[in-house]
C-alpha cells in the first residue's frame, strides 16, 4: 500500500474495479492497489458478461426459422465454464494482494452498462477501470467502455491508462 493511503480505517469504502482478463484491466487493478487503496476498503472485481455475443453465435442456428435448443444449452454451459474459470483467476488477484474483496459477475447488454449496474447494486463509492487507449476515430465508431462508465456511473470514476498504450500512441504520433 502506498504512503498516505491508510486514511480513516474505521469507514469502509466500497470500490468497484472492472476486470475482464485483459492487461489493461490488470494494470488498473495494480494501480488501485499501489496508489489508491485504503485500509478497510471492500473491493469488488466486476466482470460484466455480455451474453449477447453467445446468443448471436451462428453455431446454434440450424436454419433461419428454427434453432437447436440442445446446441444453445451446450453453448451457454460452455460459456458458464469459461466465466467460472475467469472468476477464479480474478479471485487469485485479490488473495495475492491481500485485498478484502470478492468477485462479482453480472450479465448485461454491454460491459459498460453491466459495470454501472453492479456499481449501483454494491453501493460503490468509486469505480476503477482500465482503458485500451483507442484513438478518437475508433472510439467514436466502436464506443468505449470506459467512456460509457465515466458518463453513466453515479460515483467518481478513475480511468487508468496502461503505460504501454500511452507509449504506443506517442510513437505513432511521432511517425505522422
Coordinates of C-alpha atoms in Angstrom, one line a residue:
X1 CA 0.0 0.0 0.0
X2 CA 1.3 3.4 -0.9
X3 CA 2.1 6.1 1.7
X4 CA -0.8 8.2 2.7
X5 CA -3.3 5.6 1.5
X6 CA -4.3 4.4 5.0
X7 CA -6.7 7.2 5.8
X8 CA -9.7 6.6 8.0
X9 CA -9.6 2.9 8.7
X10 CA -13.0 3.0 10.5
X11 CA -15.1 3.7 7.5
X12 CA -15.5 1.0 4.8
X13 CA -15.2 2.3 1.3
X14 CA -16.6 0.2 -1.5
X15 CA -14.6 0.1 -4.6
X16 CA -15.7 -1.5 -7.9
X17 CA -12.9 -2.5 -10.2
X18 CA -13.9 -3.5 -13.7
X19 CA -11.9 -6.6 -14.8
X20 CA -12.1 -8.7 -17.9
X21 CA -8.8 -10.5 -18.0
X22 CA -7.0 -8.0 -20.2
X23 CA -3.7 -6.4 -19.5
X24 CA -5.4 -3.0 -19.2
X25 CA -7.8 -4.3 -16.5
X26 CA -5.0 -6.0 -14.6
X27 CA -2.9 -2.8 -14.8
X28 CA -5.9 -0.7 -13.5
X29 CA -6.2 -3.2 -10.5
X30 CA -2.4 -2.9 -9.8
X31 CA -2.7 1.0 -10.0
X32 CA -5.6 0.9 -7.5
X33 CA -3.6 -1.4 -5.1
X34 CA -0.4 0.7 -5.3
X35 CA -1.9 4.3 -5.4
X36 CA -5.5 4.4 -4.2
X37 CA -6.1 1.6 -1.8
X38 CA -7.1 2.5 1.7
X39 CA -7.1 0.2 4.7
X40 CA -10.7 -1.1 5.2
X41 CA -11.6 -0.9 1.5
X42 CA -14.0 -3.5 0.3
X43 CA -13.1 -4.3 -3.3
X44 CA -15.5 -5.9 -5.8
X45 CA -13.9 -7.1 -9.0
X46 CA -16.7 -6.7 -11.5
X47 CA -16.8 -8.9 -14.5
X48 CA -19.5 -7.8 -16.9
X49 CA -20.6 -10.7 -19.1
X50 CA -22.0 -9.7 -22.5
X51 CA -24.4 -12.6 -23.1
X52 CA -25.4 -11.2 -26.5
X53 CA -22.2 -12.5 -28.0
X54 CA -23.1 -16.1 -27.1
X55 CA -26.7 -15.7 -28.2
X56 CA -25.6 -14.3 -31.6
X57 CA -23.3 -17.2 -32.3
X58 CA -24.1 -18.8 -35.6
X59 CA -23.3 -22.2 -34.2
X60 CA -26.7 -22.8 -32.7
X61 CA -28.9 -21.8 -35.7
X62 CA -29.8 -24.8 -37.8
X63 CA -31.9 -22.7 -40.2
X64 CA -33.2 -19.2 -40.4
X65 CA -36.5 -20.3 -38.9
X66 CA -35.5 -22.5 -36.1
X67 CA -32.8 -23.2 -33.6
X68 CA -31.4 -26.2 -31.9
X69 CA -32.2 -25.9 -28.1
X70 CA -29.6 -28.5 -27.2
X71 CA -26.9 -26.6 -29.0
X72 CA -27.9 -23.4 -27.3
X73 CA -27.9 -25.1 -23.9
X74 CA -24.4 -26.5 -24.6
X75 CA -23.1 -23.1 -25.7
X76 CA -24.4 -21.5 -22.6
X77 CA -22.9 -24.2 -20.4
X78 CA -19.5 -23.8 -22.1
X79 CA -19.7 -20.1 -21.6
X80 CA -20.6 -20.6 -18.0
X81 CA -17.5 -22.7 -17.5
X82 CA -15.3 -20.1 -19.1
X83 CA -16.7 -17.4 -16.9
X84 CA -16.2 -19.5 -13.8
X85 CA -12.5 -20.1 -14.7
X86 CA -12.0 -16.3 -15.2
X87 CA -13.7 -15.5 -11.9
X88 CA -11.4 -17.9 -10.1
X89 CA -8.3 -16.2 -11.7
X90 CA -9.7 -12.8 -10.6
X91 CA -10.2 -14.1 -7.0
X92 CA -6.5 -15.1 -7.0
X93 CA -5.6 -11.4 -7.7
X94 CA -7.4 -10.4 -4.5
X95 CA -5.6 -13.1 -2.5
X96 CA -2.2 -12.2 -3.9
X97 CA -2.6 -8.5 -2.9
X98 CA -4.4 -9.2 0.4
X99 CA -7.4 -7.1 -0.6
X100 CA -10.6 -7.6 1.3
X101 CA -12.9 -8.3 -1.6
X102 CA -15.0 -10.5 -3.8
X103 CA -15.6 -11.2 -7.5
X104 CA -18.9 -10.3 -9.0
X105 CA -20.2 -11.4 -12.4
X106 CA -23.1 -9.6 -13.9
X107 CA -24.9 -10.2 -17.2
X108 CA -25.7 -7.1 -19.2
X109 CA -26.4 -5.8 -22.7
X110 CA -23.0 -4.2 -22.7
X111 CA -19.9 -4.2 -20.5
X112 CA -20.3 -0.6 -19.6
X113 CA -24.0 -1.0 -18.6
X114 CA -23.0 -4.0 -16.5
X115 CA -20.3 -2.2 -14.7
X116 CA -22.6 0.7 -13.9
X117 CA -25.4 -1.6 -12.7
X118 CA -23.0 -3.6 -10.5
X119 CA -21.5 -0.4 -9.0
X120 CA -25.0 0.7 -8.1
X121 CA -26.0 -2.7 -6.7
X122 CA -23.0 -2.8 -4.3
X123 CA -23.3 0.9 -3.5
X124 CA -19.8 1.6 -4.7
X125 CA -18.2 4.9 -3.8
X126 CA -15.6 4.6 -6.6
X127 CA -15.2 2.8 -9.9
X128 CA -11.8 1.9 -11.3
X129 CA -11.5 0.9 -14.9
X130 CA -8.7 0.4 -17.4
X131 CA -8.7 1.8 -21.0
X132 CA -7.5 0.4 -24.2
X133 CA -6.5 3.9 -25.3
X134 CA -8.5 3.9 -28.6
X135 CA -7.9 6.8 -30.8
X136 CA -10.7 9.4 -31.3
X137 CA -12.0 7.9 -34.6
X138 CA -12.0 4.3 -33.4
X139 CA -13.6 5.4 -30.1
X140 CA -16.3 7.3 -32.0
X141 CA -17.3 4.3 -34.1
X142 CA -16.7 1.5 -31.7
X143 CA -17.6 3.2 -28.5
X144 CA -15.6 2.9 -25.3
X145 CA -16.5 1.0 -22.1
X146 CA -14.5 3.5 -20.0
X147 CA -16.3 6.5 -21.7
X148 CA -19.6 4.8 -21.1
X149 CA -18.9 4.2 -17.4
X150 CA -17.5 7.7 -17.0
X151 CA -20.7 9.2 -18.3
X152 CA -23.2 6.9 -16.7
X153 CA -21.8 5.9 -13.3
X154 CA -23.3 7.9 -10.4
X155 CA -20.0 7.9 -8.5
X156 CA -16.4 9.0 -9.2
X157 CA -14.6 7.0 -11.9
X158 CA -10.9 6.5 -12.1
X159 CA -9.8 5.6 -15.6
X160 CA -6.3 4.0 -15.7
X161 CA -4.4 4.2 -18.9
X162 CA -1.9 1.3 -19.5
X163 CA 1.6 2.8 -19.9
X164 CA 2.3 0.6 -23.0
X165 CA -0.7 2.1 -24.7
X166 CA 0.5 5.6 -24.0
X167 CA 3.9 4.8 -25.3
X168 CA 2.5 3.2 -28.5
X169 CA 0.4 6.3 -29.1
X170 CA 3.3 8.6 -28.7
X171 CA 5.4 6.6 -31.1
X172 CA 2.5 6.6 -33.6
X173 CA 2.2 10.4 -33.4
X174 CA 5.9 10.9 -33.9
X175 CA 5.7 8.8 -37.1
X176 CA 3.0 11.1 -38.6

